[in-house]
Amino acid sequence: MLQFMRKQAKGWFVKILLGAIIVVFVLYFGSMGGGKGGESIATVNGKPITYGEFQTEYRNMIDMLRQYYQGTLTDEMLKQLNLKQQAFDKILNRAVINEMAGRLHISVTEGEIRQAIASYPAFQKDGAFSQEYYQRILKQNKLSAEDFEAIQRNGILAEKLRRLIAEGAVVSDLEAKEFYRLQNEKINLQFVKFSPEFFHSRVKYSDSDLEKHLKDNPEGFRVQEKIQVQYIIFSASDLAGTAEITEDEINNFYSLYGRKYAKGGKTPPLSEIKVKIIGEIKSVRGMDAASRESKKAYETIYQENNFEEYAKKGNLRIHSTDVFTKDSIPAEIRELKDVSSQLFSLKKDEVAPPVPSEKGYYLFRLVSLKPSYVPSLNEAKKSVENSYINAEAAKLAGAEADSLLGELKKGADFGKLCSDNGLKVSETGMFIAGSPKIPNIGDSRDLSFSLSQLSEKNPYPGKVFAVNGVPVIVKFKEMQLADEKG
């Protein structure tokens, strides 16, 4: 059956909106594509994980999110999701699972993969596996049958490993009680923060200090590569043509894809959705025509180097961008797939292969290029000054905090010492001691782990902790024990 699925899934062209489940699969288990070259960024039992694998995973996650959010995904949302860390975690977890499964001789048979695929509701019609649904969803989400089977294999392997570990785990009453205590015990802290900004006025420097700072940290001041491009849009709506859509085409489309218009599990009659189907067929025609025209233009321009002449001859409008960097892609082209990597790999006057969009295809030409470079001190003096002051102020803040913590451990009064040094004493309020997010202080697992050692007799941790770049001294104030009845 797997070979049959592979064979059939490759031969279909579909447009359908049933792709959400694949998004879930890929975001949870990760994609199986990976670069074979490139330097190693991690190893699992001597087996390398390459930078190419990481890049592929990261790009796939972004592509899936953009497809799922349909143009509403912003740079800020991407930043908050921390996709780079997620991508690295996924490929590392996958490698660890495969390594551990190999050691324990755990495997997944084709029958198990076949059963997992056939039993999933999204691939079923009237309670049975539908090859048609399977093909459509894979095609819509640009997944090959081999890749999807590999995703299933990883999921089944992880679940087998989880069950094996869970079945072998024994928890004593004492362990359960200790776990309960850690999850419910609360603590209240007093704390003071040593804001580096407070120490800015104490920082003194000369031009030689700034020169050394620039030399020691060149990448922090590097000016990004800048480019400017021209582009032609081959619009699907403009190229859809005026040829009449036959009743046979409409009926065939309805029989294949009418179910996607279903409401309440019932497909509406053709008469109700005929106009929408005609629009879909026109859209597909237009995209096909735009693809053909953009490829034809690319091949001609690539060989003859006649971008402007080709556009003029074909009465095509040439659009131009302002100069931009990788971090400032113009809004009108920002959402195009892989546009940054394609454009910044071009040489001057070179044309990139057609880039698809939801409305057609783009053909880009690089018209200007300013390489990345490290500026001189005169050119970047203000930013170097600010960086140097921030770095030195942070050192002063840390040194001050270390000094005061030393005095406190020798018996100095917390309130008086803070007051004498102009420091504001605050409180966290009661919170669960094991929580990495500490109220009014911030996220710090290191500081959180140290709290279990604090008590009235030992009110201070062993060192000053920096939270979000700000040194913090904490002092134990009170503890609220867990309710033993729980």
PDB file of C-alpha atoms in Angstrom, residues 37-221:
ATOM      1  CA  GLY A  37      26.915  19.056   3.517  1.00  0.00           C
ATOM      2  CA  GLY A  38      28.030  21.879   5.716  1.00  0.00           C
ATOM      3  CA  GLU A  39      29.701  22.040   9.059  1.00  0.00           C
ATOM      4  CA  SER A  40      28.524  20.127  12.098  1.00  0.00           C
ATOM      5  CA  ILE A  41      26.606  22.123  14.724  1.00  0.00           C
ATOM      6  CA  ALA A  42      26.053  19.194  17.103  1.00  0.00           C
ATOM      7  CA  THR A  43      26.820  15.488  17.378  1.00  0.00           C
ATOM      8  CA  VAL A  44      24.793  12.613  18.823  1.00  0.00           C
ATOM      9  CA  ASN A  45      27.014   9.655  19.705  1.00  0.00           C
ATOM     10  CA  GLY A  46      29.521  10.752  17.060  1.00  0.00           C
ATOM     11  CA  LYS A  47      26.920  11.313  14.340  1.00  0.00           C
ATOM     12  CA  PRO A  48      26.912  14.939  13.122  1.00  0.00           C
ATOM     13  CA  ILE A  49      23.917  17.246  12.787  1.00  0.00           C
ATOM     14  CA  THR A  50      24.802  19.691  10.015  1.00  0.00           C
ATOM     15  CA  TYR A  51      24.050  23.345   9.578  1.00  0.00           C
ATOM     16  CA  GLY A  52      22.328  22.406   6.327  1.00  0.00           C
ATOM     17  CA  GLU A  53      19.817  20.233   8.233  1.00  0.00           C
ATOM     18  CA  PHE A  54      19.141  23.105  10.606  1.00  0.00           C
ATOM     19  CA  GLN A  55      18.578  25.566   7.758  1.00  0.00           C
ATOM     20  CA  THR A  56      16.165  23.203   6.009  1.00  0.00           C
ATOM     21  CA  GLU A  57      14.181  22.615   9.221  1.00  0.00           C
ATOM     22  CA  TYR A  58      14.014  26.352   9.944  1.00  0.00           C
ATOM     23  CA  ARG A  59      12.859  27.236   6.424  1.00  0.00           C
ATOM     24  CA  ASN A  60      10.208  24.517   6.463  1.00  0.00           C
ATOM     25  CA  MET A  61       8.805  25.745   9.766  1.00  0.00           C
ATOM     26  CA  ILE A  62       8.541  29.305   8.430  1.00  0.00           C
ATOM     27  CA  ASP A  63       6.908  28.099   5.206  1.00  0.00           C
ATOM     28  CA  MET A  64       4.309  26.083   7.100  1.00  0.00           C
ATOM     29  CA  LEU A  65       3.513  28.989   9.440  1.00  0.00           C
ATOM     30  CA  ARG A  66       3.133  31.399   6.543  1.00  0.00           C
ATOM     31  CA  GLN A  67       0.796  28.987   4.802  1.00  0.00           C
ATOM     32  CA  TYR A  68      -1.224  28.480   7.985  1.00  0.00           C
ATOM     33  CA  TYR A  69      -1.540  32.205   8.806  1.00  0.00           C
ATOM     34  CA  GLN A  70      -2.278  33.187   5.187  1.00  0.00           C
ATOM     35  CA  GLY A  71      -0.263  36.412   5.037  1.00  0.00           C
ATOM     36  CA  THR A  72      -0.950  37.563   8.614  1.00  0.00           C
ATOM     37  CA  LEU A  73       2.347  36.261  10.001  1.00  0.00           C
ATOM     38  CA  THR A  74       4.533  39.198  11.076  1.00  0.00           C
ATOM     39  CA  ASP A  75       8.248  39.480  11.833  1.00  0.00           C
ATOM     40  CA  GLU A  76       7.366  40.184  15.473  1.00  0.00           C
ATOM     41  CA  MET A  77       5.359  36.943  15.681  1.00  0.00           C
ATOM     42  CA  LEU A  78       8.301  35.020  14.188  1.00  0.00           C
ATOM     43  CA  LYS A  79      10.633  36.610  16.724  1.00  0.00           C
ATOM     44  CA  GLN A  80       8.385  35.655  19.647  1.00  0.00           C
ATOM     45  CA  LEU A  81       8.092  32.054  18.427  1.00  0.00           C
ATOM     46  CA  ASN A  82      11.905  31.683  18.576  1.00  0.00           C
ATOM     47  CA  LEU A  83      11.815  29.345  15.577  1.00  0.00           C
ATOM     48  CA  LYS A  84      15.584  28.947  15.309  1.00  0.00           C
ATOM     49  CA  GLN A  85      15.739  27.390  18.768  1.00  0.00           C
ATOM     50  CA  GLN A  86      12.682  25.252  18.011  1.00  0.00           C
ATOM     51  CA  ALA A  87      14.231  24.035  14.752  1.00  0.00           C
ATOM     52  CA  PHE A  88      17.480  23.084  16.492  1.00  0.00           C
ATOM     53  CA  ASP A  89      15.595  21.338  19.314  1.00  0.00           C
ATOM     54  CA  LYS A  90      13.542  19.319  16.823  1.00  0.00           C
ATOM     55  CA  ILE A  91      16.455  17.966  14.801  1.00  0.00           C
ATOM     56  CA  LEU A  92      18.413  17.268  18.006  1.00  0.00           C
ATOM     57  CA  ASN A  93      15.452  15.459  19.602  1.00  0.00           C
ATOM     58  CA  ARG A  94      14.924  13.469  16.417  1.00  0.00           C
ATOM     59  CA  ALA A  95      18.575  12.390  16.371  1.00  0.00           C
ATOM     60  CA  VAL A  96      18.492  11.414  20.059  1.00  0.00           C
ATOM     61  CA  ILE A  97      15.293   9.380  19.595  1.00  0.00           C
ATOM     62  CA  ASN A  98      16.738   7.542  16.590  1.00  0.00           C
ATOM     63  CA  GLU A  99      19.978   6.846  18.436  1.00  0.00           C
ATOM     64  CA  MET A 100      18.219   5.556  21.563  1.00  0.00           C
ATOM     65  CA  ALA A 101      15.755   3.484  19.517  1.00  0.00           C
ATOM     66  CA  GLY A 102      18.671   1.888  17.692  1.00  0.00           C
ATOM     67  CA  ARG A 103      20.384   0.947  20.947  1.00  0.00           C
ATOM     68  CA  LEU A 104      17.161  -0.614  22.280  1.00  0.00           C
ATOM     69  CA  HIS A 105      16.436  -2.340  18.953  1.00  0.00           C
ATOM     70  CA  ILE A 106      13.117  -0.543  18.590  1.00  0.00           C
ATOM     71  CA  SER A 107      11.894  -0.366  15.003  1.00  0.00           C
ATOM     72  CA  VAL A 108       8.807   0.628  13.031  1.00  0.00           C
ATOM     73  CA  THR A 109       7.360  -1.647  10.364  1.00  0.00           C
ATOM     74  CA  GLU A 110       5.750  -0.574   7.112  1.00  0.00           C
ATOM     75  CA  GLY A 111       2.527  -2.086   8.408  1.00  0.00           C
ATOM     76  CA  GLU A 112       2.542   0.258  11.413  1.00  0.00           C
ATOM     77  CA  ILE A 113       3.180   3.281   9.185  1.00  0.00           C
ATOM     78  CA  ARG A 114       0.472   2.146   6.784  1.00  0.00           C
ATOM     79  CA  GLN A 115      -2.015   1.731   9.629  1.00  0.00           C
ATOM     80  CA  ALA A 116      -1.192   5.173  11.087  1.00  0.00           C
ATOM     81  CA  ILE A 117      -1.755   6.872   7.731  1.00  0.00           C
ATOM     82  CA  ALA A 118      -4.905   4.931   6.842  1.00  0.00           C
ATOM     83  CA  SER A 119      -6.532   5.522  10.256  1.00  0.00           C
ATOM     84  CA  TYR A 120      -6.141   9.292  10.319  1.00  0.00           C
ATOM     85  CA  PRO A 121      -9.577  11.043   9.965  1.00  0.00           C
ATOM     86  CA  ALA A 122      -8.317  13.647   7.486  1.00  0.00           C
ATOM     87  CA  PHE A 123      -7.539  10.884   4.993  1.00  0.00           C
ATOM     88  CA  GLN A 124     -10.867   9.071   5.375  1.00  0.00           C
ATOM     89  CA  LYS A 125     -14.079   9.179   3.365  1.00  0.00           C
ATOM     90  CA  ASP A 126     -17.190   7.519   4.792  1.00  0.00           C
ATOM     91  CA  GLY A 127     -15.057   5.858   7.468  1.00  0.00           C
ATOM     92  CA  ALA A 128     -12.501   4.356   5.090  1.00  0.00           C
ATOM     93  CA  PHE A 129      -9.079   5.460   3.840  1.00  0.00           C
ATOM     94  CA  SER A 130      -9.361   7.627   0.714  1.00  0.00           C
ATOM     95  CA  GLN A 131      -6.385   7.614  -1.631  1.00  0.00           C
ATOM     96  CA  GLU A 132      -7.816  10.770  -3.236  1.00  0.00           C
ATOM     97  CA  TYR A 133      -7.844  12.719   0.039  1.00  0.00           C
ATOM     98  CA  TYR A 134      -4.342  11.490   0.879  1.00  0.00           C
ATOM     99  CA  GLN A 135      -2.967  12.700  -2.457  1.00  0.00           C
ATOM    100  CA  ARG A 136      -4.689  16.068  -2.267  1.00  0.00           C
ATOM    101  CA  ILE A 137      -3.449  16.956   1.185  1.00  0.00           C
ATOM    102  CA  LEU A 138       0.148  15.966   0.473  1.00  0.00           C
ATOM    103  CA  LYS A 139       0.149  17.932  -2.777  1.00  0.00           C
ATOM    104  CA  GLN A 140      -1.399  21.006  -1.156  1.00  0.00           C
ATOM    105  CA  ASN A 141       1.320  21.017   1.500  1.00  0.00           C
ATOM    106  CA  LYS A 142       4.195  20.250  -0.898  1.00  0.00           C
ATOM    107  CA  LEU A 143       5.056  16.996   0.839  1.00  0.00           C
ATOM    108  CA  SER A 144       6.161  13.837  -0.923  1.00  0.00           C
ATOM    109  CA  ALA A 145       4.727  10.515   0.201  1.00  0.00           C
ATOM    110  CA  GLU A 146       8.226   9.417   1.281  1.00  0.00           C
ATOM    111  CA  ASP A 147       8.662  12.473   3.515  1.00  0.00           C
ATOM    112  CA  PHE A 148       5.239  12.050   5.092  1.00  0.00           C
ATOM    113  CA  GLU A 149       5.884   8.356   5.792  1.00  0.00           C
ATOM    114  CA  ALA A 150       9.184   9.335   7.428  1.00  0.00           C
ATOM    115  CA  ILE A 151       7.305  11.834   9.636  1.00  0.00           C
ATOM    116  CA  GLN A 152       4.939   9.041  10.684  1.00  0.00           C
ATOM    117  CA  ARG A 153       7.861   6.736  11.388  1.00  0.00           C
ATOM    118  CA  ASN A 154       9.444   9.301  13.700  1.00  0.00           C
ATOM    119  CA  GLY A 155       6.172   9.835  15.543  1.00  0.00           C
ATOM    120  CA  ILE A 156       5.579   6.113  16.069  1.00  0.00           C
ATOM    121  CA  LEU A 157       9.205   5.606  17.138  1.00  0.00           C
ATOM    122  CA  ALA A 158       8.972   8.421  19.705  1.00  0.00           C
ATOM    123  CA  GLU A 159       5.724   7.033  21.112  1.00  0.00           C
ATOM    124  CA  LYS A 160       7.199   3.527  21.429  1.00  0.00           C
ATOM    125  CA  LEU A 161      10.214   4.924  23.258  1.00  0.00           C
ATOM    126  CA  ARG A 162       7.979   7.003  25.542  1.00  0.00           C
ATOM    127  CA  ARG A 163       5.843   3.982  26.442  1.00  0.00           C
ATOM    128  CA  LEU A 164       8.920   1.854  27.133  1.00  0.00           C
ATOM    129  CA  ILE A 165      10.336   4.456  29.515  1.00  0.00           C
ATOM    130  CA  ALA A 166       6.966   5.107  31.199  1.00  0.00           C
ATOM    131  CA  GLU A 167       6.275   1.405  31.762  1.00  0.00           C
ATOM    132  CA  GLY A 168       9.655   0.999  33.458  1.00  0.00           C
ATOM    133  CA  ALA A 169       9.260   3.997  35.765  1.00  0.00           C
ATOM    134  CA  VAL A 170       8.417   3.408  39.438  1.00  0.00           C
ATOM    135  CA  VAL A 171       7.623   6.358  41.709  1.00  0.00           C
ATOM    136  CA  SER A 172       7.806   5.899  45.488  1.00  0.00           C
ATOM    137  CA  ASP A 173       5.493   7.675  47.943  1.00  0.00           C
ATOM    138  CA  LEU A 174       8.453   9.693  49.188  1.00  0.00           C
ATOM    139  CA  GLU A 175       9.324  10.822  45.644  1.00  0.00           C
ATOM    140  CA  ALA A 176       5.713  11.740  44.968  1.00  0.00           C
ATOM    141  CA  LYS A 177       5.528  13.725  48.193  1.00  0.00           C
ATOM    142  CA  GLU A 178       8.770  15.578  47.403  1.00  0.00           C
ATOM    143  CA  PHE A 179       7.560  16.360  43.883  1.00  0.00           C
ATOM    144  CA  TYR A 180       4.290  17.698  45.327  1.00  0.00           C
ATOM    145  CA  ARG A 181       6.204  19.847  47.792  1.00  0.00           C
ATOM    146  CA  LEU A 182       8.387  21.365  45.080  1.00  0.00           C
ATOM    147  CA  GLN A 183       5.341  22.101  42.924  1.00  0.00           C
ATOM    148  CA  ASN A 184       3.402  23.827  45.712  1.00  0.00           C
ATOM    149  CA  GLU A 185       5.934  25.404  48.084  1.00  0.00           C
ATOM    150  CA  LYS A 186       6.023  29.206  47.779  1.00  0.00           C
ATOM    151  CA  ILE A 187       8.664  31.769  48.617  1.00  0.00           C
ATOM    152  CA  ASN A 188       8.845  35.545  48.955  1.00  0.00           C
ATOM    153  CA  LEU A 189      12.064  37.421  48.188  1.00  0.00           C
ATOM    154  CA  GLN A 190      13.405  40.892  48.719  1.00  0.00           C
ATOM    155  CA  PHE A 191      15.656  42.078  45.929  1.00  0.00           C
ATOM    156  CA  VAL A 192      17.619  44.989  44.494  1.00  0.00           C
ATOM    157  CA  LYS A 193      18.592  45.549  40.877  1.00  0.00           C
ATOM    158  CA  PHE A 194      21.815  47.171  39.701  1.00  0.00           C
ATOM    159  CA  SER A 195      20.748  48.887  36.507  1.00  0.00           C
ATOM    160  CA  PRO A 196      23.762  49.452  34.197  1.00  0.00           C
ATOM    161  CA  GLU A 197      22.238  52.787  33.111  1.00  0.00           C
ATOM    162  CA  PHE A 198      22.883  54.086  36.633  1.00  0.00           C
ATOM    163  CA  PHE A 199      26.622  53.599  36.030  1.00  0.00           C
ATOM    164  CA  HIS A 200      26.830  55.288  32.609  1.00  0.00           C
ATOM    165  CA  SER A 201      28.098  58.558  34.075  1.00  0.00           C
ATOM    166  CA  ARG A 202      31.012  56.754  35.740  1.00  0.00           C
ATOM    167  CA  VAL A 203      32.395  55.385  32.466  1.00  0.00           C
ATOM    168  CA  LYS A 204      35.441  57.285  31.160  1.00  0.00           C
ATOM    169  CA  TYR A 205      37.100  56.539  27.844  1.00  0.00           C
ATOM    170  CA  SER A 206      39.413  57.777  25.107  1.00  0.00           C
ATOM    171  CA  ASP A 207      39.455  57.239  21.365  1.00  0.00           C
ATOM    172  CA  SER A 208      42.015  54.479  21.832  1.00  0.00           C
ATOM    173  CA  ASP A 209      39.551  52.654  24.100  1.00  0.00           C
ATOM    174  CA  LEU A 210      36.907  52.938  21.389  1.00  0.00           C
ATOM    175  CA  GLU A 211      39.326  51.774  18.706  1.00  0.00           C
ATOM    176  CA  LYS A 212      40.144  48.688  20.775  1.00  0.00           C
ATOM    177  CA  HIS A 213      36.451  48.026  21.425  1.00  0.00           C
ATOM    178  CA  LEU A 214      35.734  48.203  17.703  1.00  0.00           C
ATOM    179  CA  LYS A 215      38.678  45.926  16.923  1.00  0.00           C
ATOM    180  CA  ASP A 216      37.640  43.377  19.565  1.00  0.00           C
ATOM    181  CA  ASN A 217      33.969  43.346  18.484  1.00  0.00           C
ATOM    182  CA  PRO A 218      33.965  43.970  14.710  1.00  0.00           C
ATOM    183  CA  GLU A 219      30.861  41.896  13.951  1.00  0.00           C
ATOM    184  CA  GLY A 220      28.803  43.981  16.345  1.00  0.00           C
ATOM    185  CA  PHE A 221      29.260  47.015  14.101  1.00  0.00           C
TER     186      PHE A 221
END
